[in-house]
mmCIF file of C-alpha atoms in Angstrom:
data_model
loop_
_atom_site.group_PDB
_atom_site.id
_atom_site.type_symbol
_atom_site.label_atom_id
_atom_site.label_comp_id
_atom_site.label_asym_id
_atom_site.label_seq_id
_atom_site.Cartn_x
_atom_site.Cartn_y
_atom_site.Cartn_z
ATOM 1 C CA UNK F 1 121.933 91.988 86.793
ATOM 2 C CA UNK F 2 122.250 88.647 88.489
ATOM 3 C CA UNK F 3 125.406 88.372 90.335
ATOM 4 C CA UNK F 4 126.292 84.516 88.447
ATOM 5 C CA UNK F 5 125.265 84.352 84.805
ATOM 6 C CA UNK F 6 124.571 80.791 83.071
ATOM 7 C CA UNK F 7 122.505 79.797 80.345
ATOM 8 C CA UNK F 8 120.172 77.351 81.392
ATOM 9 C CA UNK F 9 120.175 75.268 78.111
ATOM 10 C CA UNK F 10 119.893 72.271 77.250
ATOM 11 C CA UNK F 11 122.672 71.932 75.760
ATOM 12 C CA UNK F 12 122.984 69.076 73.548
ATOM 13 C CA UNK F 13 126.542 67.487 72.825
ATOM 14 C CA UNK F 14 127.680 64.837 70.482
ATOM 15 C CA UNK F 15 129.485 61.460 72.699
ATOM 16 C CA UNK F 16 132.800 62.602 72.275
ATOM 17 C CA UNK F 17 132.721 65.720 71.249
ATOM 18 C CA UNK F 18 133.535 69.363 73.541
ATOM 19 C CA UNK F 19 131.163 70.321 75.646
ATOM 20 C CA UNK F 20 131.801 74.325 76.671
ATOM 21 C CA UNK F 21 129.811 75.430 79.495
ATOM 22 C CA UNK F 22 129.799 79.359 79.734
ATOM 23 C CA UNK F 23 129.337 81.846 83.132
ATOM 24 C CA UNK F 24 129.691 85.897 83.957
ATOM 25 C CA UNK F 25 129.697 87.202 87.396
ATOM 26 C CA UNK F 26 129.574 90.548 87.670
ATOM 27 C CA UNK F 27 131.691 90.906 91.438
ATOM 28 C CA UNK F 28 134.629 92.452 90.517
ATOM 29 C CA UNK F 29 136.082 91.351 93.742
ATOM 30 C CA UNK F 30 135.432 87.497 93.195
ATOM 31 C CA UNK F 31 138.257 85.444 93.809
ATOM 32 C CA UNK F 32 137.561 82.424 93.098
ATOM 33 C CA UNK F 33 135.941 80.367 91.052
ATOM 34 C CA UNK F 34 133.908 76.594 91.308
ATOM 35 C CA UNK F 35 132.061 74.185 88.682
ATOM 36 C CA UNK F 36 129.913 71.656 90.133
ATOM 37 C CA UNK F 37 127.944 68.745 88.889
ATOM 38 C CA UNK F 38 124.644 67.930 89.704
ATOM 39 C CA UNK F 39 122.710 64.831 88.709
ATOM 40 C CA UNK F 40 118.876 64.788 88.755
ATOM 41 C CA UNK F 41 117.907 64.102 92.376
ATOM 42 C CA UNK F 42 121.049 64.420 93.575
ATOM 43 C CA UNK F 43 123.660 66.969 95.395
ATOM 44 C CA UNK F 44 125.950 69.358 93.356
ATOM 45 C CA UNK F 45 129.501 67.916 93.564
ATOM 46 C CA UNK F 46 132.616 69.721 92.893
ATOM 47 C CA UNK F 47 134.958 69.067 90.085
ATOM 48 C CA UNK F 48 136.725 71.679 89.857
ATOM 49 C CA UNK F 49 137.916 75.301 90.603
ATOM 50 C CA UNK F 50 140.353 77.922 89.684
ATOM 51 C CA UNK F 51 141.839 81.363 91.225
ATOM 52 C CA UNK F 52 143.687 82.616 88.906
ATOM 53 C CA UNK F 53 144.063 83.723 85.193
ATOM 54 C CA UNK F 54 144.233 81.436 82.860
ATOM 55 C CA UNK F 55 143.950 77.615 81.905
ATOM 56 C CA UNK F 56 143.236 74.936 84.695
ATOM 57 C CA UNK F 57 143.216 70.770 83.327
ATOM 58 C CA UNK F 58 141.909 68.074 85.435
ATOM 59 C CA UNK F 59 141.675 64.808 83.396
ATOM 60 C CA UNK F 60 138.622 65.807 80.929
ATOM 61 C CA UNK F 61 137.816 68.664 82.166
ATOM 62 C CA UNK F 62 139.563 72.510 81.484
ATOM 63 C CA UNK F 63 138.227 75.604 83.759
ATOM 64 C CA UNK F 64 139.551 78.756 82.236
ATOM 65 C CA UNK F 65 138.834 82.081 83.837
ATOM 66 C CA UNK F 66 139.235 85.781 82.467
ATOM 67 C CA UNK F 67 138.978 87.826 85.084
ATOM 68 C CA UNK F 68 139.043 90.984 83.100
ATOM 69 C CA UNK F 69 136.092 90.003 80.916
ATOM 70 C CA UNK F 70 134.767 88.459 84.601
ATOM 71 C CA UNK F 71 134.090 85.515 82.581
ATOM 72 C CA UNK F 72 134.822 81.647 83.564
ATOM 73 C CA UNK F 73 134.462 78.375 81.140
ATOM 74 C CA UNK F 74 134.407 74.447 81.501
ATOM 75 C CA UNK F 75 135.183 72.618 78.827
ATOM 76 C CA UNK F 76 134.530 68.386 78.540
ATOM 77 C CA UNK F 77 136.967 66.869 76.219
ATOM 78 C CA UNK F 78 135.823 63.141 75.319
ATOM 79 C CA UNK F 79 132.486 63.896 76.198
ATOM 80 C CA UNK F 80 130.382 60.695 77.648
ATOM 81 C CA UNK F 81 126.731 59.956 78.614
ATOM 82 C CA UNK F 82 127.973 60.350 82.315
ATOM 83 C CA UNK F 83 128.706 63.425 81.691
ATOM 84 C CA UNK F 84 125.097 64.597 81.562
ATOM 85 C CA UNK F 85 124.157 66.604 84.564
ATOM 86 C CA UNK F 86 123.641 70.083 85.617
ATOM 87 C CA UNK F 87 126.919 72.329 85.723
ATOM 88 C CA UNK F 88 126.398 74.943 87.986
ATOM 89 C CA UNK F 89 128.916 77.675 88.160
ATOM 90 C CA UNK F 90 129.423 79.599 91.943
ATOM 91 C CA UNK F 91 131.876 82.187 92.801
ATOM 92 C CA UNK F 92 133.438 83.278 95.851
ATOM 93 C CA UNK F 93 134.030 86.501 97.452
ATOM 94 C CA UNK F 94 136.238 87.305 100.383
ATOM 95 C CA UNK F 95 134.107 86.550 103.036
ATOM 96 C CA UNK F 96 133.804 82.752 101.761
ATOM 97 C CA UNK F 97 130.631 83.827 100.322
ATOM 98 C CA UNK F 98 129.630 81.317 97.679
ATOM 99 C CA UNK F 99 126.791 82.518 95.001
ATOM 100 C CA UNK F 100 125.735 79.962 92.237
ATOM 101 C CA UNK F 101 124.265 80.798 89.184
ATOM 102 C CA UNK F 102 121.353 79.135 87.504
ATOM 103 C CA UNK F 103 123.167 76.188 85.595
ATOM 104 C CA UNK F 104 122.998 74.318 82.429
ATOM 105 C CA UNK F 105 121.746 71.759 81.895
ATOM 106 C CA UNK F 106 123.711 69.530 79.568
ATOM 107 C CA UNK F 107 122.784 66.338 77.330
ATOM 108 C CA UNK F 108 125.465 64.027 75.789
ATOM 109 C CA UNK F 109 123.802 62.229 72.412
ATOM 110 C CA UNK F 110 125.202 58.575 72.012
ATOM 111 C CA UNK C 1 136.469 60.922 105.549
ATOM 112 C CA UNK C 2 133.024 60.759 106.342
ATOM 113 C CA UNK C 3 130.558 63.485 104.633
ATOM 114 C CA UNK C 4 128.268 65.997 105.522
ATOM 115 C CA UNK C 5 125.499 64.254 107.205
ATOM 116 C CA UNK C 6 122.066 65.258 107.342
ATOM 117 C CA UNK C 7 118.124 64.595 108.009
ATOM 118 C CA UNK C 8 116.210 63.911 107.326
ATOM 119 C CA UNK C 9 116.230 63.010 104.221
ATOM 120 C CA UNK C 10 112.710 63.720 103.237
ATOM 121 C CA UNK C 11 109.800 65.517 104.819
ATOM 122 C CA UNK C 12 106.254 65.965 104.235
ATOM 123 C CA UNK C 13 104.235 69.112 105.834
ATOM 124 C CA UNK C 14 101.059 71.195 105.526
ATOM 125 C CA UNK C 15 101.637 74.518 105.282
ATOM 126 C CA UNK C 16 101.227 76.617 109.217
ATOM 127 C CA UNK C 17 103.370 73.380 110.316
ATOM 128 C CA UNK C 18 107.177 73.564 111.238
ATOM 129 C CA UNK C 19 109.695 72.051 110.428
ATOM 130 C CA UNK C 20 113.605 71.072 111.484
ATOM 131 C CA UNK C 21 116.948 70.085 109.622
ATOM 132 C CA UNK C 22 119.994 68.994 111.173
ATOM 133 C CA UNK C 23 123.585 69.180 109.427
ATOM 134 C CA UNK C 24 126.704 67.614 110.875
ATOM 135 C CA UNK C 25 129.520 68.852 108.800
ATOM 136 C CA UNK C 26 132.793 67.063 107.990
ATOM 137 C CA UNK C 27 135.231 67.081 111.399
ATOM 138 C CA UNK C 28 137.154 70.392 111.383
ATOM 139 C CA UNK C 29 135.321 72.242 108.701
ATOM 140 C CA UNK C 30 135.136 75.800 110.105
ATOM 141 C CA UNK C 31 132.031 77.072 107.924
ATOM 142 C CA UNK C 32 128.906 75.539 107.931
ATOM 143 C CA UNK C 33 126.192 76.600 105.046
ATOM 144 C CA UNK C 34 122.539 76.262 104.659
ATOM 145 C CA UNK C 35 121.272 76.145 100.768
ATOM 146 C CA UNK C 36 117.503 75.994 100.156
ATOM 147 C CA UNK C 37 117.302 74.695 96.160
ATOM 148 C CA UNK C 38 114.130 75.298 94.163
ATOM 149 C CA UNK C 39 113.319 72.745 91.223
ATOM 150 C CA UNK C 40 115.038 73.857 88.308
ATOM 151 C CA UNK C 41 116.861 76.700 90.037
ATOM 152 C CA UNK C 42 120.923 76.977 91.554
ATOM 153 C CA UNK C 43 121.219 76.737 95.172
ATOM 154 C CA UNK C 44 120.198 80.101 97.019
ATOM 155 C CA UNK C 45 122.675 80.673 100.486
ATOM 156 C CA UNK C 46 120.650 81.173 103.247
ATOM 157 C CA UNK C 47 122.629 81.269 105.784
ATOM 158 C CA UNK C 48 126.353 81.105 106.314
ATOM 159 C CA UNK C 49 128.698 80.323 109.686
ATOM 160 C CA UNK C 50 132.016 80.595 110.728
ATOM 161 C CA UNK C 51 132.470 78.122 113.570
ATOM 162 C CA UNK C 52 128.968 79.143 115.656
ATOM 163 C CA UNK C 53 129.123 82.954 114.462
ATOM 164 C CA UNK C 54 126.696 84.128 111.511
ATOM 165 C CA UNK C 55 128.556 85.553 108.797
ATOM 166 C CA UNK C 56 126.324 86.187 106.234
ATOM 167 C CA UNK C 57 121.951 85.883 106.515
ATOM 168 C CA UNK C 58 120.816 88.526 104.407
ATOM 169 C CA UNK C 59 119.033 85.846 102.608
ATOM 170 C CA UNK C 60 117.519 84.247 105.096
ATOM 171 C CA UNK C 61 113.546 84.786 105.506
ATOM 172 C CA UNK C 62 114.001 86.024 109.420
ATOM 173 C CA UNK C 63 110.196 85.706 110.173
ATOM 174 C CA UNK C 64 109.890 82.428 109.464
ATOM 175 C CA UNK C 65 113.285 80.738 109.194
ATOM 176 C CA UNK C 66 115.796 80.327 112.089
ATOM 177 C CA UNK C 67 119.377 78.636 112.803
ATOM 178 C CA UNK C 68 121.449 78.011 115.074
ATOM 179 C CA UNK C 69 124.819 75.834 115.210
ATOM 180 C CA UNK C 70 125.733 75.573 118.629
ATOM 181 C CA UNK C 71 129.428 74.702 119.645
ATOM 182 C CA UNK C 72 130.802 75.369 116.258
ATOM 183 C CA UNK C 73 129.768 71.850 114.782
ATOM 184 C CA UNK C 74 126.179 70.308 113.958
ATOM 185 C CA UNK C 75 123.883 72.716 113.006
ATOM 186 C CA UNK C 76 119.714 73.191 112.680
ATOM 187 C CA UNK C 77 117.476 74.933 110.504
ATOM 188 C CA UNK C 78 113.790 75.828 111.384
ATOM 189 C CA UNK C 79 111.063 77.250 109.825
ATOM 190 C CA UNK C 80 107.910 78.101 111.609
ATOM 191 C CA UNK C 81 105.100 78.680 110.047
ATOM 192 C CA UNK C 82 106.246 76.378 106.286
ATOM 193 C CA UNK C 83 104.292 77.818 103.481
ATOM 194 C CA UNK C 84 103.526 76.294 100.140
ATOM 195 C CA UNK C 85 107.031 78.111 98.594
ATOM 196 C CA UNK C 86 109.175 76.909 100.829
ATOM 197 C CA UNK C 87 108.293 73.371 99.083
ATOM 198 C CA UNK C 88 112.510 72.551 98.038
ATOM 199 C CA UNK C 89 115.360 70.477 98.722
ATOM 200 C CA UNK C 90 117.603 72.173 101.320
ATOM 201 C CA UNK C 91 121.506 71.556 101.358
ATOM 202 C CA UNK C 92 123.924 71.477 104.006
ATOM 203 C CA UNK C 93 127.380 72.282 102.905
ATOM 204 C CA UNK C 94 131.141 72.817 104.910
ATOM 205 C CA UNK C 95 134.292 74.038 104.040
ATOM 206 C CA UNK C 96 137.530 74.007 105.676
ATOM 207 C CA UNK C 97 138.310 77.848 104.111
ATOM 208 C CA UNK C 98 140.513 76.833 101.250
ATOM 209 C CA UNK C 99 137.103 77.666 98.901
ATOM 210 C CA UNK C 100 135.930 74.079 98.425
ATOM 211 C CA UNK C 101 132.672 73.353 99.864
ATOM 212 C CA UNK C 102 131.782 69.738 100.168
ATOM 213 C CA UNK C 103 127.550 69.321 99.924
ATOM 214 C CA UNK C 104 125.266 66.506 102.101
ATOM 215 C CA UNK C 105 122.551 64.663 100.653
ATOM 216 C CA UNK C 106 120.188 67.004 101.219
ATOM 217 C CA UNK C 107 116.553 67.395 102.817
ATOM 218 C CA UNK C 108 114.001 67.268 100.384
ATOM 219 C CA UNK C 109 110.664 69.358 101.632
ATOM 220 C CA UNK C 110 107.307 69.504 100.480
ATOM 221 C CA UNK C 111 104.763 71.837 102.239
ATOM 222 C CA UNK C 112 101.169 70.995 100.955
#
């Protein structure tokens, strides 16, 4: 089992629409959490991250983690043509480790 | 602020050649991270330090690949003798310890 779980996509969103971007890690001891954006060609960049349970809003963007179901989400409210990139999920473990998963790759359709 | 610096930006081998990076990370980030990115792939950690200590290098192809960061700021990666897989874009990141890690432009390699 990989340690950070994404599926690689495409995923193809309407402009304006939600776009939910999905990850599993299976640390039980993870503790926290990190969505990054990466364009073609370029570095990933962080947008967001979460520790605890729950719902986490930045502007457009949600992260929502279940740790029980070790489970974290990004959703894109309003979502634009920028938007299209690479989300890649990571997760951290007490030693500052930081493991990324695979990412999707997501596609926002004027 | 500035960034995390590194270079260069691109390089060009044939394979049996070596190879160096250099990473300056942003002033008074205590952890200093070496990512080697395949196309189409998430970053892989190879190595991971906490001011000039090694924390973490399990990933890190020992016969070939080496690093140092010496005085707990800029940092170098080396890889002697490149093969053809080693062909990626390798990342620098830091992080101050509060869990967000801030990524430099990157070093883009191609062994042929």
């Amino acid at each position: 089992q990989k340690e950070v779980e994404q599926n690689s996509g495409p995923l193809s969103v309407p402009e304006g629409a939600i776009a939910s971007l999905n990850c599993t890690y299976s640390d039980r001891g993870s503790q926290s959490f990190f969505w990054y954006r990466q364009y073609s060609g370029k570095s990933p960049e962080l947008i967001m991250f979460i520790y605890s349970n729950g719902d986490k809003e930045d502007g457009r963007f949600t992260a929502q983690l279940n740790k029980a179901s070790q489970y974290v989400s990004l959703l894109i409210r309003d979502s634009q043509p920028s938007d299209s990139a690479t989300y890649l999920c990571a997760v951290k473990n007490g030693n500052e480790k930081l493991t990324f998963g695979t990412g999707t790759r997501l596609t926002i359709i004027p | 602020e500035a960034g995390v610096a590194q270079s260069p930006r691109y390089k060009i081998i044939e394979k049996r050649q070596s190879v160096a990076f250099w990473c300056n990370p942003i002033s008074g980030h205590a952890t200093l991270y070496w990512y080697q990115q395949i196309l189409g792939q998430g970053p892989k950690l190879l190595i991971q330090f906490q001011n000039n200590g090694v924390v973490d290098d399990s990933q890190l192809p020992k016969d070939r690949f080496s690093a140092e960061r010496l005085k707990g700021v800029d940092s170098t990666l080396k890889i002697q003798p490149a093969k053809l897989e080693d062909s990626a874009v390798y990342l620098c990141a830091s992080s101050s310890g509060l869990g967000a890690k801030y990524f430099g432009p990157g070093t883009r390699l191609l062994v042929l």
